[in-house]
Coordinates of C-alpha atoms and ligand atoms in Angstrom, one line a residue:
Chain H
M18 CA 2.5 -9.1 24.8
K19 CA 5.6 -11.3 26.2
L20 CA 8.2 -13.1 24.3
L21 CA 7.8 -17.4 25.2
S22 CA 9.9 -18.5 23.4
K23 CA 12.3 -18.5 19.7
G24 CA 12.3 -21.8 18.8
A25 CA 13.3 -23.3 15.0
E26 CA 10.4 -22.8 13.7
A27 CA 7.9 -20.2 15.1
D28 CA 7.9 -17.3 18.2
L29 CA 5.5 -18.1 20.8
Y30 CA 4.6 -14.8 22.7
I31 CA 2.2 -15.5 26.4
A32 CA -1.1 -12.9 26.2
E33 CA -3.9 -11.7 28.0
W34 CA -7.0 -13.0 25.6
Y35 CA -10.3 -12.1 26.1
G36 CA -9.3 -12.3 30.3
R37 CA -7.8 -15.6 29.3
K38 CA -3.9 -16.4 29.5
V39 CA -3.0 -17.8 26.2
V40 CA 0.1 -18.6 23.4
I41 CA 0.4 -17.2 20.6
K42 CA 2.6 -19.6 17.9
R43 CA 3.4 -17.6 14.7
R44 CA 4.7 -19.4 12.2
I45 CA 7.6 -17.2 11.0
S46 CA 8.6 -17.0 7.3
K47 CA 12.1 -18.5 6.2
V48 CA 14.5 -16.7 3.9
Y49 CA 16.4 -19.6 3.3
R50 CA 13.3 -21.4 2.2
N51 CA 11.5 -21.2 -1.3
P52 CA 8.8 -19.0 -1.3
C53 CA 6.2 -21.6 -2.8
L54 CA 7.3 -24.4 -0.2
D55 CA 7.3 -21.7 2.8
L56 CA 4.2 -20.4 2.6
R57 CA 3.1 -24.3 2.3
L58 CA 4.9 -25.5 4.6
R59 CA 3.7 -23.0 7.3
A60 CA -0.3 -23.1 6.5
S61 CA -0.4 -27.0 6.6
R62 CA 1.5 -27.4 10.2
T63 CA -0.6 -24.6 11.6
V64 CA -3.9 -26.9 10.5
R65 CA -2.5 -29.9 11.4
E66 CA -1.1 -28.7 14.9
A67 CA -4.6 -27.5 16.1
E68 CA -6.2 -30.7 14.7
N69 CA -3.8 -33.6 16.4
M70 CA -3.6 -31.4 19.2
H71 CA -7.7 -31.6 19.5
E72 CA -7.7 -35.3 18.1
A73 CA -5.1 -36.5 20.8
K74 CA -8.1 -35.0 23.7
K75 CA -9.4 -37.7 22.2
A76 CA -6.6 -40.3 22.9
S77 CA -6.7 -39.0 26.7
V78 CA -3.0 -37.1 26.5
P79 CA -3.4 -33.5 27.5
T80 CA -2.9 -30.7 25.3
P81 CA -3.9 -26.8 25.5
I82 CA -7.3 -25.8 24.1
I83 CA -6.4 -23.8 20.6
Y84 CA -9.4 -21.5 20.5
L85 CA -8.0 -19.8 17.6
V86 CA -6.4 -20.9 14.2
D87 CA -5.7 -18.4 11.8
K88 CA -4.1 -19.4 8.5
E89 CA -3.1 -16.1 6.9
S90 CA -1.1 -15.0 9.1
T91 CA -0.1 -18.8 10.4
T92 CA -0.9 -18.1 13.3
L93 CA -2.7 -20.3 17.0
I94 CA -3.9 -19.4 19.6
M95 CA -3.9 -21.5 22.8
E96 CA -4.4 -22.4 26.6
Y97 CA -0.7 -21.7 28.3
I98 CA 0.5 -24.7 30.1
D99 CA 1.9 -23.4 33.4
G100 CA 4.8 -25.8 34.1
L101 CA 7.9 -27.8 33.2
R102 CA 8.7 -28.7 30.3
V103 CA 10.8 -32.5 30.8
K104 CA 13.6 -31.0 29.6
E105 CA 13.5 -29.6 33.1
A106 CA 12.1 -31.7 35.5
L107 CA 13.8 -34.5 34.6
G108 CA 16.8 -32.9 36.6
M109 CA 15.0 -31.8 39.7
L110 CA 13.6 -35.6 40.4
D111 CA 14.5 -37.9 42.2
N112 CA 14.6 -41.9 40.7
S113 CA 10.6 -43.3 41.7
Q114 CA 9.8 -39.9 40.9
K115 CA 12.6 -39.8 37.5
E116 CA 10.4 -43.6 37.4
K117 CA 6.9 -42.1 37.2
L118 CA 7.7 -39.5 35.3
C119 CA 8.7 -41.0 32.2
E120 CA 6.1 -44.0 32.7
Q121 CA 3.6 -42.4 32.5
I122 CA 4.9 -40.6 29.4
G123 CA 5.5 -44.1 27.7
M124 CA 1.6 -44.4 28.5
K125 CA 0.6 -41.2 27.1
V126 CA 2.5 -41.9 23.8
G127 CA 1.4 -45.4 23.6
M128 CA -2.4 -43.8 23.8
L129 CA -1.2 -41.1 20.5
H130 CA -0.2 -44.6 19.2
S131 CA -3.4 -46.3 19.7
T132 CA -5.3 -43.7 18.5
S133 CA -2.8 -44.0 14.9
L134 CA -1.3 -40.9 15.2
I135 CA 2.8 -40.1 16.2
H136 CA 3.6 -36.7 17.3
G137 CA 6.0 -36.8 14.7
D138 CA 8.6 -34.5 17.4
L139 CA 9.2 -36.1 20.4
T140 CA 11.4 -34.1 21.8
T141 CA 11.7 -33.3 26.6
S142 CA 10.9 -30.2 24.8
N143 CA 8.1 -30.6 23.3
M144 CA 5.9 -32.1 27.0
I145 CA 4.4 -30.3 29.4
V146 CA 4.5 -31.1 33.7
C147 CA 1.3 -29.8 35.1
G148 CA -0.2 -30.7 38.3
D149 CA 0.1 -34.0 37.8
K150 CA -0.4 -34.2 34.6
V151 CA 1.9 -34.4 31.1
F152 CA 1.0 -31.9 28.7
F153 CA 1.5 -33.1 24.8
I154 CA 2.1 -29.8 22.4
D155 CA 4.0 -28.9 19.2
F156 CA 2.3 -30.8 16.7
G157 CA 3.0 -29.3 13.8
L158 CA 5.2 -32.9 12.2
S159 CA 2.4 -34.6 14.0
F160 CA -0.2 -37.0 11.2
H161 CA -2.5 -40.2 10.6
S162 CA -0.5 -43.5 10.7
H163 CA -1.5 -47.4 11.8
S164 CA 2.2 -47.9 9.7
D165 CA 4.2 -50.0 12.5
E166 CA 7.1 -46.9 10.7
D167 CA 6.3 -44.4 12.2
K168 CA 5.4 -45.5 15.0
G169 CA 9.0 -46.7 15.4
V170 CA 10.9 -43.4 14.3
D171 CA 8.2 -41.9 16.7
L172 CA 10.9 -43.5 19.6
H173 CA 12.9 -43.1 18.0
L174 CA 13.5 -39.7 17.6
L175 CA 12.4 -39.6 21.4
K176 CA 15.2 -42.2 22.0
R177 CA 17.3 -40.0 20.3
A178 CA 16.4 -37.1 22.7
L179 CA 17.6 -38.7 25.1
D180 CA 19.9 -40.2 24.6
S181 CA 21.9 -36.5 23.0
T182 CA 20.3 -34.4 25.8
H183 CA 19.7 -36.4 29.3
Y184 CA 22.5 -38.1 28.2
K185 CA 23.2 -39.5 32.1
E186 CA 20.1 -40.8 32.2
S187 CA 19.1 -42.3 28.8
R188 CA 18.9 -45.9 29.3
D189 CA 16.9 -45.6 32.0
C190 CA 14.3 -43.2 31.1
L191 CA 13.8 -45.5 28.4
K192 CA 13.9 -47.5 30.0
Y193 CA 10.4 -46.3 32.1
I194 CA 8.6 -44.8 29.1
L195 CA 8.9 -48.3 27.4
Q196 CA 7.2 -50.2 30.1
G197 CA 4.4 -47.4 30.5
Y198 CA 4.3 -47.7 26.4
R199 CA 4.3 -51.9 26.6
E200 CA 1.7 -51.0 29.9
V201 CA -1.2 -49.6 27.0
S202 CA -0.1 -51.3 24.4
G203 CA 0.7 -54.5 25.5
E204 CA 3.8 -56.7 25.1
S205 CA 4.2 -58.4 22.2
Y206 CA 2.8 -54.9 20.1
T207 CA 5.6 -53.7 22.2
S208 CA 7.5 -55.8 20.8
K209 CA 6.4 -55.4 17.2
I210 CA 7.6 -51.6 17.3
L211 CA 10.6 -52.2 19.1
K212 CA 12.1 -54.2 16.1
K213 CA 11.4 -51.3 14.0
M214 CA 12.4 -48.5 16.5
K215 CA 16.2 -51.1 16.5
E216 CA 15.3 -50.8 12.0
I217 CA 15.8 -47.2 12.1
E218 CA 18.7 -46.4 13.9
Y219 CA 20.7 -49.6 12.2
R220 CA 19.9 -48.2 9.0
G221 CA 20.1 -43.8 9.0
R222 CA 23.6 -44.3 11.1
Y223 CA 25.4 -45.8 9.0
F224 CA 27.5 -45.6 5.9
S225 CA 24.9 -46.2 3.2
G226 CA 26.5 -47.1 0.1
R227 CA 23.7 -46.4 -2.2
T228 CA 24.8 -45.7 -4.8
Chain M
M16 CA 61.8 -30.7 18.7
K17 CA 60.7 -32.4 15.4
D18 CA 56.4 -32.0 14.6
L19 CA 55.0 -35.6 14.1
L20 CA 54.1 -36.8 10.2
C21 CA 51.4 -38.9 9.7
L22 CA 50.3 -41.2 6.4
G23 CA 46.9 -40.5 6.8
I24 CA 45.3 -43.7 3.8
E25 CA 40.8 -43.3 2.6
S26 CA 40.1 -45.5 0.5
T27 CA 35.7 -46.5 1.6
A28 CA 33.9 -45.6 -1.0
H29 CA 34.9 -44.3 -4.7
T30 CA 38.0 -42.5 -3.6
F31 CA 41.2 -44.0 -3.5
G32 CA 43.9 -41.0 -1.2
A33 CA 46.9 -41.0 1.0
G34 CA 48.0 -37.5 1.9
I35 CA 50.5 -36.5 4.4
V36 CA 50.4 -33.4 7.5
S37 CA 51.9 -32.0 10.6
E38 CA 51.5 -32.2 14.4
D39 CA 51.0 -28.3 13.2
G40 CA 47.9 -28.9 11.1
K41 CA 49.9 -28.1 7.9
I42 CA 49.7 -30.4 4.3
Y43 CA 51.6 -31.8 2.7
S44 CA 50.4 -34.1 -0.1
D45 CA 46.4 -34.5 -0.6
S46 CA 46.4 -37.1 -3.9
R47 CA 43.6 -39.1 -5.0
D48 CA 42.0 -41.6 -7.9
V49 CA 38.7 -41.8 -8.4
Y50 CA 36.3 -44.7 -9.2
I51 CA 33.9 -43.1 -11.5
P52 CA 31.6 -46.0 -12.6
V53 CA 30.4 -46.0 -16.1
I54 CA 27.2 -43.3 -16.6
G55 CA 23.8 -44.8 -15.8
R56 CA 24.8 -46.8 -12.8
G57 CA 25.9 -47.0 -9.2
I58 CA 30.0 -47.9 -7.4
H59 CA 30.4 -51.6 -7.6
P60 CA 32.2 -51.9 -4.3
T61 CA 34.3 -54.3 -5.3
E62 CA 34.9 -53.0 -8.8
A63 CA 35.9 -50.2 -6.6
A64 CA 38.1 -51.7 -4.6
Q65 CA 39.9 -53.1 -7.9
H66 CA 40.4 -49.9 -9.1
H67 CA 41.6 -49.6 -5.5
N68 CA 44.6 -52.0 -5.8
I69 CA 45.3 -50.5 -8.9
V70 CA 46.1 -46.8 -7.9
A71 CA 47.7 -46.7 -4.6
P72 CA 51.1 -47.5 -5.5
R73 CA 50.9 -44.3 -7.4
V74 CA 48.3 -42.4 -4.7
I75 CA 50.8 -42.9 -2.4
L76 CA 54.3 -42.9 -4.2
D77 CA 52.3 -39.7 -5.8
A78 CA 52.0 -38.3 -2.0
F79 CA 54.9 -38.9 -1.1
R80 CA 57.1 -36.8 -4.4
K81 CA 54.6 -34.3 -3.7
A82 CA 55.4 -34.1 -0.1
D83 CA 59.1 -33.8 -0.7
L84 CA 59.7 -36.9 1.9
K85 CA 60.5 -40.5 1.7
P86 CA 58.9 -42.8 3.5
G87 CA 61.2 -43.1 6.2
M88 CA 59.9 -39.6 7.4
I89 CA 57.0 -40.2 8.1
D90 CA 56.6 -41.4 12.3
I91 CA 51.8 -42.3 11.9
I92 CA 50.7 -44.5 9.9
A93 CA 46.6 -43.6 9.4
Y94 CA 44.1 -46.1 8.0
S95 CA 40.6 -44.8 7.0
C96 CA 38.4 -47.7 9.3
G97 CA 35.6 -47.6 8.4
P98 CA 32.8 -46.3 8.2
G99 CA 31.7 -47.4 3.6
L100 CA 32.4 -50.8 2.0
G101 CA 34.6 -53.5 3.2
P102 CA 35.7 -55.0 -0.2
C103 CA 37.5 -51.4 -1.0
L104 CA 38.6 -50.4 3.3
R105 CA 39.9 -53.9 3.4
V106 CA 42.6 -52.3 0.2
G107 CA 43.5 -48.9 2.1
A108 CA 43.8 -51.2 5.5
T109 CA 46.1 -54.0 4.4
I110 CA 48.2 -51.4 2.1
A111 CA 48.4 -49.2 5.6
R112 CA 49.9 -52.6 8.3
A113 CA 51.7 -53.5 4.9
L114 CA 53.4 -50.7 5.0
S115 CA 53.8 -50.5 9.4
T116 CA 55.4 -53.5 9.3
Y117 CA 57.6 -52.1 6.6
L118 CA 58.5 -49.5 7.8
C119 CA 58.3 -50.1 11.4
K120 CA 55.3 -46.4 12.1
P121 CA 52.8 -47.2 14.9
L122 CA 49.0 -47.4 12.9
V123 CA 46.7 -46.0 13.8
P124 CA 42.3 -46.7 12.6
V125 CA 40.7 -43.5 12.0
N126 CA 36.5 -43.7 11.7
H127 CA 35.7 -41.8 8.2
A128 CA 32.9 -39.1 9.7
I129 CA 34.7 -37.9 12.5
A130 CA 37.6 -37.7 10.1
H131 CA 36.0 -35.0 8.0
I132 CA 34.6 -33.4 10.5
E133 CA 38.6 -32.6 12.1
I134 CA 40.1 -31.6 8.7
A135 CA 37.2 -28.9 8.3
S136 CA 37.5 -27.6 12.2
L137 CA 41.0 -27.3 10.9
N138 CA 40.3 -25.6 7.8
T139 CA 37.8 -23.2 9.4
G140 CA 39.3 -22.5 12.2
A141 CA 35.5 -23.7 14.0
K142 CA 36.1 -25.1 18.0
D143 CA 32.7 -26.4 18.9
P144 CA 30.1 -26.0 15.8
L145 CA 28.0 -27.9 15.1
T146 CA 28.6 -30.1 12.2
V147 CA 25.9 -30.5 9.2
L148 CA 27.6 -33.3 7.3
V149 CA 26.8 -34.2 4.1
S150 CA 28.2 -36.6 2.3
G151 CA 27.5 -39.4 -0.1
G152 CA 28.2 -41.9 2.6
H153 CA 26.6 -39.6 5.5
T154 CA 24.5 -37.1 5.8
A155 CA 24.3 -35.5 10.0
I156 CA 23.9 -32.6 12.5
V157 CA 26.5 -33.3 15.3
A158 CA 27.1 -31.8 18.0
Y159 CA 30.7 -32.6 20.3
A160 CA 29.2 -33.3 23.9
A161 CA 31.0 -35.0 26.8
G162 CA 33.4 -37.2 24.9
R163 CA 32.2 -37.4 22.1
W164 CA 30.5 -37.2 18.8
R165 CA 26.4 -36.8 19.7
I166 CA 23.7 -37.5 16.3
Y167 CA 21.1 -34.5 17.0
G168 CA 19.6 -35.8 13.6
E169 CA 19.9 -37.6 9.9
T170 CA 18.6 -39.2 7.3
E171 CA 16.0 -42.1 8.5
D172 CA 17.3 -42.9 4.9
I173 CA 19.5 -42.6 1.6
T174 CA 22.7 -40.1 2.6
L175 CA 21.5 -36.6 0.2
G176 CA 25.1 -37.6 -1.3
N177 CA 23.3 -40.7 -2.4
L178 CA 19.6 -38.4 -3.8
L179 CA 22.2 -36.5 -6.1
D180 CA 23.8 -38.9 -7.2
M181 CA 20.9 -41.2 -7.8
F182 CA 18.4 -38.7 -9.6
A183 CA 21.7 -37.8 -12.0
R184 CA 22.0 -41.8 -12.5
E185 CA 18.9 -41.5 -13.1
V186 CA 18.2 -39.4 -15.6
G187 CA 22.1 -39.7 -17.1
L188 CA 22.8 -37.1 -15.7
P189 CA 27.1 -37.7 -15.1
L190 CA 28.4 -38.6 -11.2
P191 CA 29.1 -37.5 -9.3
G192 CA 25.7 -36.2 -9.4
G193 CA 25.7 -33.1 -6.7
P194 CA 27.8 -30.5 -9.1
E195 CA 25.8 -31.1 -12.4
V196 CA 21.9 -30.9 -10.5
E197 CA 23.7 -27.7 -9.2
R198 CA 24.3 -26.1 -13.0
L199 CA 21.6 -27.3 -14.2
A200 CA 19.8 -25.8 -10.8
E201 CA 20.7 -22.4 -11.2
M202 CA 18.6 -22.4 -15.3
G203 CA 15.0 -24.0 -13.9
K204 CA 12.7 -21.5 -12.8
I205 CA 9.3 -23.0 -11.6
F206 CA 8.7 -24.2 -8.0
I207 CA 7.9 -27.7 -8.3
D208 CA 6.6 -29.3 -5.4
L209 CA 8.2 -31.6 -4.1
P210 CA 7.1 -34.2 -1.0
Y211 CA 8.9 -32.8 2.3
T212 CA 10.2 -35.3 5.4
V213 CA 11.9 -34.3 8.2
K214 CA 11.1 -36.1 11.1
G215 CA 12.5 -34.5 14.6
N216 CA 15.5 -33.4 13.6
D217 CA 15.5 -36.1 11.6
V218 CA 15.1 -36.1 7.4
A219 CA 14.1 -38.8 4.8
Y220 CA 15.1 -38.0 1.1
S221 CA 13.9 -41.5 -0.3
G222 CA 10.6 -40.6 -1.3
L223 CA 11.6 -37.4 -2.7
L224 CA 13.8 -39.3 -5.1
S225 CA 10.9 -41.0 -6.3
A226 CA 8.6 -37.9 -7.1
A227 CA 10.8 -36.5 -8.7
L228 CA 12.2 -39.5 -10.4
R229 CA 7.9 -40.0 -11.5
K230 CA 7.9 -36.0 -12.5
Y231 CA 10.4 -36.9 -14.6
R232 CA 9.0 -38.8 -16.3
D233 CA 6.2 -36.5 -16.9
G234 CA 8.1 -34.5 -18.7
V235 CA 9.4 -31.9 -16.9
D236 CA 11.4 -29.3 -17.7
L237 CA 15.4 -31.2 -16.7
T238 CA 16.5 -27.6 -15.6
D239 CA 12.8 -26.8 -13.6
L240 CA 13.1 -30.1 -11.5
C241 CA 17.0 -30.2 -10.9
F242 CA 16.4 -26.4 -9.6
S243 CA 13.0 -28.0 -6.6
L244 CA 15.0 -30.7 -5.4
Q245 CA 17.8 -28.8 -4.4
E246 CA 15.4 -26.1 -2.8
V247 CA 13.5 -29.0 -0.7
A248 CA 16.6 -31.6 -0.1
F249 CA 18.0 -28.6 1.1
A250 CA 15.0 -27.6 2.9
M251 CA 14.5 -30.1 4.7
I252 CA 17.7 -30.4 6.4
A253 CA 18.5 -26.8 6.6
E254 CA 15.3 -26.7 9.4
A255 CA 16.9 -30.1 10.8
T256 CA 19.8 -27.6 11.7
E257 CA 18.0 -25.0 12.6
R258 CA 16.0 -27.3 15.4
S259 CA 19.1 -28.9 16.6
L260 CA 20.4 -25.2 16.5
A261 CA 17.8 -24.1 19.3
H262 CA 18.3 -26.8 20.8
T263 CA 21.9 -26.7 21.4
E264 CA 22.4 -23.6 21.2
K265 CA 26.3 -23.7 19.7
K266 CA 26.5 -20.6 18.8
E267 CA 28.7 -22.1 15.5
L268 CA 27.8 -23.7 13.3
L269 CA 30.6 -26.2 10.7
L270 CA 29.4 -27.1 6.7
S271 CA 31.6 -29.8 6.0
G272 CA 31.1 -33.3 3.6
G273 CA 31.1 -33.4 -0.8
V274 CA 28.0 -32.0 -0.7
A275 CA 29.6 -28.9 1.1
A276 CA 30.1 -27.6 -2.3
N277 CA 27.2 -26.7 -2.6
K278 CA 25.9 -23.1 -3.0
R279 CA 22.4 -23.1 -2.6
L280 CA 23.4 -25.0 0.8
Q281 CA 25.7 -23.0 1.3
G282 CA 23.5 -20.4 1.3
M283 CA 20.9 -21.6 3.2
L284 CA 22.7 -22.3 6.9
E285 CA 24.8 -19.0 6.9
S286 CA 21.5 -17.9 6.3
I287 CA 20.0 -19.8 9.6
A288 CA 23.8 -19.5 11.2
R289 CA 22.6 -15.0 10.5
E290 CA 19.3 -15.2 11.4
H291 CA 20.0 -17.8 14.9
N292 CA 23.3 -15.2 15.8
V293 CA 25.9 -18.1 14.7
K294 CA 29.3 -18.5 13.3
F295 CA 29.0 -20.1 10.4
Y296 CA 31.7 -21.7 8.8
C297 CA 32.2 -23.7 5.5
V298 CA 35.0 -26.4 4.8
D299 CA 37.7 -25.0 1.2
K300 CA 36.7 -27.1 -1.7
S301 CA 40.1 -28.8 -1.5
L302 CA 38.9 -30.5 1.0
S303 CA 35.6 -31.1 1.4
G304 CA 35.2 -34.9 -0.8
D305 CA 36.9 -37.1 0.1
S306 CA 40.9 -37.7 0.9
G307 CA 43.6 -39.2 2.9
V308 CA 44.6 -35.7 4.2
Q309 CA 41.2 -36.5 6.4
I310 CA 42.6 -39.0 7.5
A311 CA 46.2 -38.3 8.3
W312 CA 44.8 -35.4 10.3
N313 CA 42.7 -37.4 12.0
G314 CA 45.2 -39.6 13.0
I315 CA 47.3 -37.0 14.4
L316 CA 44.7 -36.3 17.0
A317 CA 44.5 -39.3 17.7
Y318 CA 47.8 -40.7 18.0
R319 CA 48.6 -37.7 20.3
C320 CA 46.1 -39.3 22.7
G321 CA 47.6 -42.2 23.0
L322 CA 45.8 -44.4 20.1
R323 CA 46.6 -46.9 18.5
I324 CA 46.2 -50.5 16.6
D325 CA 48.5 -53.5 16.7
V326 CA 49.2 -54.9 12.9
E327 CA 47.1 -58.3 14.2
K328 CA 44.1 -56.5 14.9
S329 CA 43.6 -53.4 12.8
L330 CA 40.1 -55.2 10.9
V331 CA 38.0 -53.0 9.3
K332 CA 35.4 -52.0 10.4
S333 CA 32.3 -51.2 8.0
R334 CA 30.0 -50.1 10.2
W335 CA 31.5 -48.0 12.1
R336 CA 29.1 -45.5 14.3
L337 CA 30.1 -41.7 14.4
D338 CA 28.4 -41.9 18.1
Q339 CA 30.4 -44.5 19.9
V340 CA 34.1 -42.8 19.0
D341 CA 35.3 -41.8 21.9
I342 CA 37.4 -37.9 21.3
P343 CA 39.7 -37.6 23.9
W344 CA 42.2 -35.2 21.6
R345 CA 38.4 -32.3 22.4
S346 CA 38.4 -33.2 26.2
Ligands
LIG16 N1 0.9 -23.9 25.5 C1 1.9 -23.8 26.1 N2 1.9 -23.9 27.2 C2 2.8 -23.3 27.6 N3 4.8 -22.6 27.4 C3 3.7 -23.2 25.8 C4 3.3 -24.0 24.8 N4 3.8 -23.8 23.7 C5 5.1 -24.0 23.8 N5 5.5 -23.6 24.9 C6 6.6 -23.1 24.8 O1 7.5 -22.9 23.8 C7 7.8 -23.9 23.3 C8 8.3 -23.6 22.2 O2 7.1 -24.5 21.5 P1 7.5 -25.2 20.2 O3 5.2 -25.0 20.0 O4 7.9 -26.3 20.9 O5 8.0 -24.2 19.5 P2 8.9 -25.0 18.5 O6 7.9 -25.2 17.0 O7 10.0 -23.9 18.2 O8 9.9 -26.3 19.3 C9 7.6 -25.1 24.7 O9 9.4 -25.8 24.4 C10 7.5 -24.4 25.3 O10 8.7 -24.2 26.1
LIG17 MG1 9.0 -27.5 20.3

């Protein structure tokens, strides 16, 4: 077993499991958190991640296969995706490749949304490029919703992840992503969600003054 | 050559403040007067502005008196330009303009949110921190990169300060709500399930507020409720912070803004810092709330980089995003 990543929420290991190369994702207890709350969050996210990774496949969005869910130890065992995270991949692409990748990301997000699945944590660390596919991972904060607001937040988070981490190329990336989203979701629906996105952005960052 | 002296004027919301700080970071004086709405009511912008108008001359004179300085000895006038409540901001800006014109001293506009961060950095010695800014006006997780403070996470509805104040107001506790809720929370024992909303690195508090108020009306013990409210609300921002920390890989974590005074919140963030091998800093209570001092210090930083504004152009910007401000003094 080899440590793959020590994230904010979970420890991830690469391991051999019945002859397969797998990722073991264990959500660890947080000492700062109230124990009742801590257990509630870890258990529900573990289950949710497994369920919705599977759900995403029905929307034709590539995700790792889940082999095992252990609610007790809040652990998942899943397929290892041998690729590069979009976070790293973006920097290695020329413009037209970048456009293609971002467009594909946008299409996949559109497909998730079309089945009312909200990812909840769309960042470039949570997408892995493998061959000509983009795999989506980290579904712990995902949920089902039909609301424009929730879809708008999903895209808003992706935009902000681009703005704060890929600030040199974020505008182009976002443009291509929305291009892909539009292809899947249609013009009028996309502009509705984009309007929501703006609204959300304006809400948070400013002084609210509502005390 | 003598150190520059800056008078800072703060008036974004409840507080009217005047502070004098020198170029080497020495605080000469910190004078404030806080508008407190009657119990059960929120801040009313024009009432607050009226309050500021009334107390302003006394607060400013007090700042000079405490510093043992004459107005003519000041080199720079800085004012809180936004974000904030329009009527309140205009009181501070008007006075700053008048002083600048009368004393023939340069006028420097300051972003209130960034001033919170910069005074906390000065106070703690943090160099390049991931900063958690939590107050009545802000709830944001930010870090400096390439010329700007960049936002990694924030609230999508009300701020953490709003949450505590609005809860306190509805259950009949005096304002500001933070210290009262903290005091009662220390007596609470039973954890009550409340909604926990983290979206990526963002948080949303309005669902938590309404659920907590519903529980209150259902007769749940107020100390237990305060305890649980704090546990959930702080765990949310703590999680968002931990995610941002993992993402940015900063080596320092700085807690700033009015809610930074809360011991439980400090404890949570300190625990995260320890876990990630990161140095934890928390702004001193005396500088966590809104003050003229933060404006004065940021005024000095900006002035040294050549930033100033003509009196005719010195409008207020009630919705001035902190990630829209160029930060030449950090590059
Ligand atoms: N199935 C997988 N195959 C390959 N790498 C993975 C897989 N799952 C996660 N990773 C790697 O581990 C990192 C963290 O995993 P993630 O599920 O996003 O957890 P966290 O909640 O810590 O972000 C990812 O950014 C990715 O690099
Ligand atoms: Mg992740």
